[in-house]
Tab-separated table of C-alpha atoms in Angstrom:
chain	number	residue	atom	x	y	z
A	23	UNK	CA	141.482	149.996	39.689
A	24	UNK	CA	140.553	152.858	41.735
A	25	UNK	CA	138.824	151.349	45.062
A	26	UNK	CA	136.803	153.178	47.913
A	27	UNK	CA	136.427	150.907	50.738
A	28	UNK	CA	133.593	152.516	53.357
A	29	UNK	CA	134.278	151.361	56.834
A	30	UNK	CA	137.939	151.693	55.974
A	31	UNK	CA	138.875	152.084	59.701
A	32	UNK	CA	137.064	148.794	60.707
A	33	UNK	CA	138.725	145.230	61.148
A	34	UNK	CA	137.385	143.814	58.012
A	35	UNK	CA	137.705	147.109	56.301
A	36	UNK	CA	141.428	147.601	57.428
A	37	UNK	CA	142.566	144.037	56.108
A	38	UNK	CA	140.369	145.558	52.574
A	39	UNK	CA	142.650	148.331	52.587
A	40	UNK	CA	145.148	146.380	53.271
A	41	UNK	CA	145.484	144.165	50.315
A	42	UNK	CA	143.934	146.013	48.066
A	43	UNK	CA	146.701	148.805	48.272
A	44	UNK	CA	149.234	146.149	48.418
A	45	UNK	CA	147.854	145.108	45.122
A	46	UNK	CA	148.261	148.031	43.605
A	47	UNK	CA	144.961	149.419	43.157
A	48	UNK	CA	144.277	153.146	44.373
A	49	UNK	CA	142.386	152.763	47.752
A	50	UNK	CA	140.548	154.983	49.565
A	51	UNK	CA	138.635	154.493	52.576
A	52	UNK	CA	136.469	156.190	54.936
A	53	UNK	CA	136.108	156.163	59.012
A	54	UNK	CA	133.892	156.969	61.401
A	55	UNK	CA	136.111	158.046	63.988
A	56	UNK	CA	139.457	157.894	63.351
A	57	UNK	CA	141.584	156.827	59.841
A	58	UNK	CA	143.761	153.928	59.830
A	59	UNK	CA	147.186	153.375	59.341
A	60	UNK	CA	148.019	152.273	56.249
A	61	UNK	CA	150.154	155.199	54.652
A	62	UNK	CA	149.327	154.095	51.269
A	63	UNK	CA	145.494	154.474	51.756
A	64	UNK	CA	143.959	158.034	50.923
A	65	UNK	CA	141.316	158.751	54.294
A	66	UNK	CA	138.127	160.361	54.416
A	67	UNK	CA	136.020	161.155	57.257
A	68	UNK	CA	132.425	159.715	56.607
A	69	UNK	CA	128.898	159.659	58.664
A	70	UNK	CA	126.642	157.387	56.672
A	71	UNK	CA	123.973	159.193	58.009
A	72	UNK	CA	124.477	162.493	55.591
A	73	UNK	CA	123.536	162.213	52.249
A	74	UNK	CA	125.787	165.422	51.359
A	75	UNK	CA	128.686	164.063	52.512
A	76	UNK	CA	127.875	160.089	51.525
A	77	UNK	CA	127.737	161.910	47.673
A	78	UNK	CA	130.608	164.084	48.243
A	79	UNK	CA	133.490	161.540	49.347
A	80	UNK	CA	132.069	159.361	46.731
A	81	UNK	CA	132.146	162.042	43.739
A	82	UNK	CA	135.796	163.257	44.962
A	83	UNK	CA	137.114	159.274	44.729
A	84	UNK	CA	135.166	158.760	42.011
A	85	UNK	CA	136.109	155.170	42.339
A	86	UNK	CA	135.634	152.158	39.885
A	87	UNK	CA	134.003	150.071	42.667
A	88	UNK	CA	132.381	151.037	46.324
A	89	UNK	CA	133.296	148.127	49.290
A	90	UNK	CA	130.778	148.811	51.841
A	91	UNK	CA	132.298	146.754	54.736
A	92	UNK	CA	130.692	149.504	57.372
A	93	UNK	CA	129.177	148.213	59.847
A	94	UNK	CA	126.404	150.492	62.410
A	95	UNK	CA	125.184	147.403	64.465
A	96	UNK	CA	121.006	147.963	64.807
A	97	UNK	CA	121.544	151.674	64.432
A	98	UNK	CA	118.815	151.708	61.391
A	99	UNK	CA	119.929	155.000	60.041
A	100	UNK	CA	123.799	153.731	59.284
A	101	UNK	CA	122.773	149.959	58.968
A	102	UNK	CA	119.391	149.980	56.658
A	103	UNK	CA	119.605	153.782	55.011
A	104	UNK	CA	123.331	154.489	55.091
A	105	UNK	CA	123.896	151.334	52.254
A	106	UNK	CA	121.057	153.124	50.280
A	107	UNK	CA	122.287	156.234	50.353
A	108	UNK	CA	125.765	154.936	48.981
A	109	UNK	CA	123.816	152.760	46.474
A	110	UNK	CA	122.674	156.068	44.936
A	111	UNK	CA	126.197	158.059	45.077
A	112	UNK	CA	127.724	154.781	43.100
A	113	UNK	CA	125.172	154.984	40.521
A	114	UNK	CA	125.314	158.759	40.051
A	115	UNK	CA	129.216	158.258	39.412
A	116	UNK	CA	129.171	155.742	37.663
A	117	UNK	CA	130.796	152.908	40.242
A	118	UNK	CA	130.195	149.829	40.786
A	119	UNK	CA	129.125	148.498	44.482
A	120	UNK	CA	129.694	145.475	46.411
A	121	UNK	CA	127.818	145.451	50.027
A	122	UNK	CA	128.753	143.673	52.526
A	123	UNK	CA	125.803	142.105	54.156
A	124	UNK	CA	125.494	139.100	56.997
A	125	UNK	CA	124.103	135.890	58.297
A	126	UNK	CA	121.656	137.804	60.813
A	127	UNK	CA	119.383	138.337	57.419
A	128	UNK	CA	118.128	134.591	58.317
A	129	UNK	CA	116.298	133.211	61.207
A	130	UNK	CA	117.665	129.706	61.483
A	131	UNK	CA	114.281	128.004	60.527
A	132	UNK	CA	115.597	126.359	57.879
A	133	UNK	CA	119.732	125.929	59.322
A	134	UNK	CA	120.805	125.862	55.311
A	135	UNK	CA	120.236	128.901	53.240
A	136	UNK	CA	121.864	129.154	49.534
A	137	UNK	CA	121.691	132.765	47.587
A	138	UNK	CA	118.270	131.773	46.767
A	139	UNK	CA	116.827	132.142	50.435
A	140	UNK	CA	114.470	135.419	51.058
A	141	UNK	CA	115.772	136.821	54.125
A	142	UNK	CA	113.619	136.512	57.388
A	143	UNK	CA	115.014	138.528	59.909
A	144	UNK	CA	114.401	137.881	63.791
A	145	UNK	CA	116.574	140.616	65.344
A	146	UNK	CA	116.330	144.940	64.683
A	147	UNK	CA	119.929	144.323	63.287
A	148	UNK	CA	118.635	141.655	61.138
A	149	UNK	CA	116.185	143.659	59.761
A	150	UNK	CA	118.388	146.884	59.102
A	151	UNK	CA	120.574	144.534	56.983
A	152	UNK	CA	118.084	142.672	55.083
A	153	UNK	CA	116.708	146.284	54.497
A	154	UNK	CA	119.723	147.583	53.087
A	155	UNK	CA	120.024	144.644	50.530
A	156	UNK	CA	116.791	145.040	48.971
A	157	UNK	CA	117.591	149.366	49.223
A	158	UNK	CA	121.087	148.652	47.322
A	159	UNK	CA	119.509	145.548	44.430
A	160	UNK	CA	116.949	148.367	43.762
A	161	UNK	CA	118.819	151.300	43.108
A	162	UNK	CA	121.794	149.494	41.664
A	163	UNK	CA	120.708	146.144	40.071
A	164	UNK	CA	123.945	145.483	39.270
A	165	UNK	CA	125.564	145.488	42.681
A	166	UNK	CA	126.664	142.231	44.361
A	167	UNK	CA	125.421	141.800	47.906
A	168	UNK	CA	127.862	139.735	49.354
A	169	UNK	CA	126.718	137.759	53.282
A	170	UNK	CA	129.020	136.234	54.913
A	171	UNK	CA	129.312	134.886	58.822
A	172	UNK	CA	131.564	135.604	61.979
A	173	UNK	CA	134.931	137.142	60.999
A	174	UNK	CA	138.251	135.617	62.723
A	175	UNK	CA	141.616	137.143	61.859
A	176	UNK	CA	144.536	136.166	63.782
A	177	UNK	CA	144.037	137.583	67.332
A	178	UNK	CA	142.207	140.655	66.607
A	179	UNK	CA	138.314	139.679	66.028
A	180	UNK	CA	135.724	140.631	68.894
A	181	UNK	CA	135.299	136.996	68.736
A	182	UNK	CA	138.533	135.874	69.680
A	183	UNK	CA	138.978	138.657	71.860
A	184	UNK	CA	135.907	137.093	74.061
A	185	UNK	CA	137.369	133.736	73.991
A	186	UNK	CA	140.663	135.264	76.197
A	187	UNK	CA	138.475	137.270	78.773
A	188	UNK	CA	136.274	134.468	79.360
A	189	UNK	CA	139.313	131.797	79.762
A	190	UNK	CA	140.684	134.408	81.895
A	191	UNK	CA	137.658	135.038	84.050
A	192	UNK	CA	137.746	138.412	82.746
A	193	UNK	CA	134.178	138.422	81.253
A	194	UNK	CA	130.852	136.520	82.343
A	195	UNK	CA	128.962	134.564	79.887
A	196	UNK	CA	129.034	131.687	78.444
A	197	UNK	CA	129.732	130.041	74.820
A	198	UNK	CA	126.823	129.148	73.376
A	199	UNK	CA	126.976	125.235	72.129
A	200	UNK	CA	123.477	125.629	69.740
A	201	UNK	CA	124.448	128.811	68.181
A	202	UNK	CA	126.169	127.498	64.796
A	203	UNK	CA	127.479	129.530	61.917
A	204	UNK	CA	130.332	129.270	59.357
A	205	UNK	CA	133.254	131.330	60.608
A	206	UNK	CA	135.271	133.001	57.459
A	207	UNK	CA	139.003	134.291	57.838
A	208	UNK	CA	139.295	137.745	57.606
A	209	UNK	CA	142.007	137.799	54.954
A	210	UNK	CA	139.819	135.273	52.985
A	211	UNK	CA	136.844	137.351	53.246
A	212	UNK	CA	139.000	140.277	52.080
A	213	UNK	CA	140.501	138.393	49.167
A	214	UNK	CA	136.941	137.441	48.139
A	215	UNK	CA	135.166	140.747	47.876
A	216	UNK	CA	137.998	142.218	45.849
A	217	UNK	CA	138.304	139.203	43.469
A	218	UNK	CA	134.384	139.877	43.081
A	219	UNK	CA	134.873	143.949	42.806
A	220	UNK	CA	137.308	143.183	39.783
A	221	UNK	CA	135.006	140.936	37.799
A	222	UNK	CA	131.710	142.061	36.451
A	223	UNK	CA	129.385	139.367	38.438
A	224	UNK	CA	126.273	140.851	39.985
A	225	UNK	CA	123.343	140.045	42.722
A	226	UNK	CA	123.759	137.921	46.036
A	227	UNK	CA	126.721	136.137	47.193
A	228	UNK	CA	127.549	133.946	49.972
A	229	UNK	CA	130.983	134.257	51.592
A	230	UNK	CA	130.772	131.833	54.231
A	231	UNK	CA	133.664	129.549	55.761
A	232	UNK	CA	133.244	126.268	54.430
A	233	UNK	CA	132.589	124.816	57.832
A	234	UNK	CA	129.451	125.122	60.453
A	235	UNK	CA	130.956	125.253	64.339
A	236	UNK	CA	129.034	125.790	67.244
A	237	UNK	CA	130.427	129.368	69.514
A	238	UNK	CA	132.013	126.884	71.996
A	239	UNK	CA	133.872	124.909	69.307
A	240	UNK	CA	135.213	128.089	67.676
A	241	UNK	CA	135.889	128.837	70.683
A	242	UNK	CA	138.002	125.990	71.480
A	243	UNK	CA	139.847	125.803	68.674
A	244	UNK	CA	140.605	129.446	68.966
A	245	UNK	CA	141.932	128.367	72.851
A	246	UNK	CA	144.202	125.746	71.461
A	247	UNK	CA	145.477	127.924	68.919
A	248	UNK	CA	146.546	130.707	71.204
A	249	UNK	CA	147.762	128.622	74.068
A	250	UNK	CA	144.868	129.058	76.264
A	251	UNK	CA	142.897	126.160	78.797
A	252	UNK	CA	139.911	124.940	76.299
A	253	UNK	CA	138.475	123.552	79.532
A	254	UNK	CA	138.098	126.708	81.205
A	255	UNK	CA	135.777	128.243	78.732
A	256	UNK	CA	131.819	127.867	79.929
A	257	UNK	CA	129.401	126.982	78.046
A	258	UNK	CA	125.785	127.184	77.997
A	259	UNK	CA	122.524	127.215	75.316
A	260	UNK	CA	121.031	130.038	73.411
A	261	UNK	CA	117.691	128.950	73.392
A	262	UNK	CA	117.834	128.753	77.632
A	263	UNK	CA	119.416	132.598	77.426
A	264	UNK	CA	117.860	136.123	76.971
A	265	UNK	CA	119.902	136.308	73.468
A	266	UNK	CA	117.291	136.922	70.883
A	267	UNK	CA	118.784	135.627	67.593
A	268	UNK	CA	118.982	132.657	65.339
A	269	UNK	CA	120.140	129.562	66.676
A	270	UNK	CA	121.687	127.744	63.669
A	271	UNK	CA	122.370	129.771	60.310
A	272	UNK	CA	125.150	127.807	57.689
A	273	UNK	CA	125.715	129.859	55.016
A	274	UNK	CA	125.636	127.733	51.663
A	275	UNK	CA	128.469	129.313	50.034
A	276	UNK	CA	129.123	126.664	47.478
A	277	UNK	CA	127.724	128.313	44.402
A	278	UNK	CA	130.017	131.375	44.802
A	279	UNK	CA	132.897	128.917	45.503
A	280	UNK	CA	132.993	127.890	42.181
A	281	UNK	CA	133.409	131.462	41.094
A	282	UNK	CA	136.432	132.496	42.710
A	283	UNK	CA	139.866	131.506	43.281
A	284	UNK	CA	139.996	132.459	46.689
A	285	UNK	CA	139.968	129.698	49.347
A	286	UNK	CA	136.683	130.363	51.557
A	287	UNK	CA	138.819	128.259	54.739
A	288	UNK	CA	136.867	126.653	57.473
A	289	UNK	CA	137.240	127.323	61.133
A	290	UNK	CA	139.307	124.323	61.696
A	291	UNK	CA	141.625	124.881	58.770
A	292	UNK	CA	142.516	128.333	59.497
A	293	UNK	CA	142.546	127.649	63.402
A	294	UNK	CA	144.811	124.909	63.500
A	295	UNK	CA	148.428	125.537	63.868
A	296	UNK	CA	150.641	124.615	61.469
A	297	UNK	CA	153.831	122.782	62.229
């Protein structure tokens, strides 16, 4: 299987690369700034924001299946267009597309949301994603639009990467004990999307971990993991801060379960060491 992963450079992306090379399939994969370092991965330098160039890296792969795991933040030109515009160079080749969507598509109201859930953004990032879904379902019915949560790896996520500057003092802030999502291992999210790319399964997926924690209990168990003082990490409530943003989104990721092989871990499963 020939595979073009955009967002190639990022730290979801990378770990895509990363097995799917390892697996054998032909990978490309595009950055924004700089390519990565896998030596087996072919690289191509990629702006979402230029239609020429979205249609020309796609038509020189000419891939069997797209992985958008890009990521542009509220920027609505890479976040809600940039999907869109990749939607159409994957039809106009033929590929298929999975797109990597997210959590901040919901605004809490109703804490449990299944594939079935219309999205009701709260936040301009929010908004750019749930924008890009219903882009990418309408040029390419047949894509899968795949949400998932916060992404731990093993050390390198920008959520574990807060967790050791605020135990060292080295940040302000505060982990927020009403914000509550499903955390999803990298390398599980990874395996996921390419056991979905192989099949021929279409529409919405949800990739979430299989267990809702809080910031501060991710937190924690991401402290005890790595050796660091639980205690010293501070805490504090959402809804009292300037964060705008859902407070408690769970992913209901139960019906996709059932379709793959790959293990959708909790927080506390992948987080706890293992003897």
């Amino acid at each position: 299987m020939r595979v073009l992963i955009v967002g190639g450079s990022g730290f979801l992306g990378a770990e895509l690369a990363r097995q799917a090379s390892a697996a054998g399939h032909t990978t490309a994969a595009t950055y924004a700034t700089g390519p990565g370092s896998i030596r087996e991965v072919t690289w191509h330098a990629l702006d979402l924001r230029g239609p020429g160039r979205v249609a020309a890296v796609v038509a020189e792969v000419c891939p069997h299946v797209v992985i958008n795991a890009s990521s542009g933040k509220a920027d609505w030109a890479v976040t809600a267009e940039g999907p869109i515009r990749l939607a159409m160079a994957a039809a106009k080749s033929g590929s298929r597309l999975i797109h990597v969507s997210s959590n901040a598509v919901f605004s809490g109201a109703r804490v449990h949301y299944d594939e079935s859930c219309p999205p009701d953004p709260v936040t301009p990032y929010g908004a750019a994603k749930a924008a890009a879904e219903t882009g990418v379902l309408l040029v390419r019915a047949d894509a899968v639009v795949a949400r998932t949560s916060l992404i731990i790896g093993d050390g390198q996520s920008v959520h574990e990467h807060a967790v050791h500057e605020l135990a060292a003092g080295a940040r302000t802030g505060a982990l927020f004990t009403d914000d509550i999502r499903c955390p999803v291992h990298v390398a599980d999210l990874a395996a996921a999307l390419i056991e979905l790319a192989s099949g021929d399964t279409s529409g919405i997926h949800h990739l979430g971990g299989s267990e809702a924690l809080s910031r501060h209990e991710l937190g924690v168990l991401i402290a005890r993991r790595d050796g660091l003082d639980g205690s010293r990490l501070p805490t504090g409530l959402r809804a009292d801060s300037a964060f705008p943003g859902a407070l408690d989104v769970r992913l209901d990721s139960r019906a996709t379960q059932r379709k793959l092989r790959t293990t959708l871990r909790g927080g506390r499963q992948f987080l706890t060491p293992t003897a």
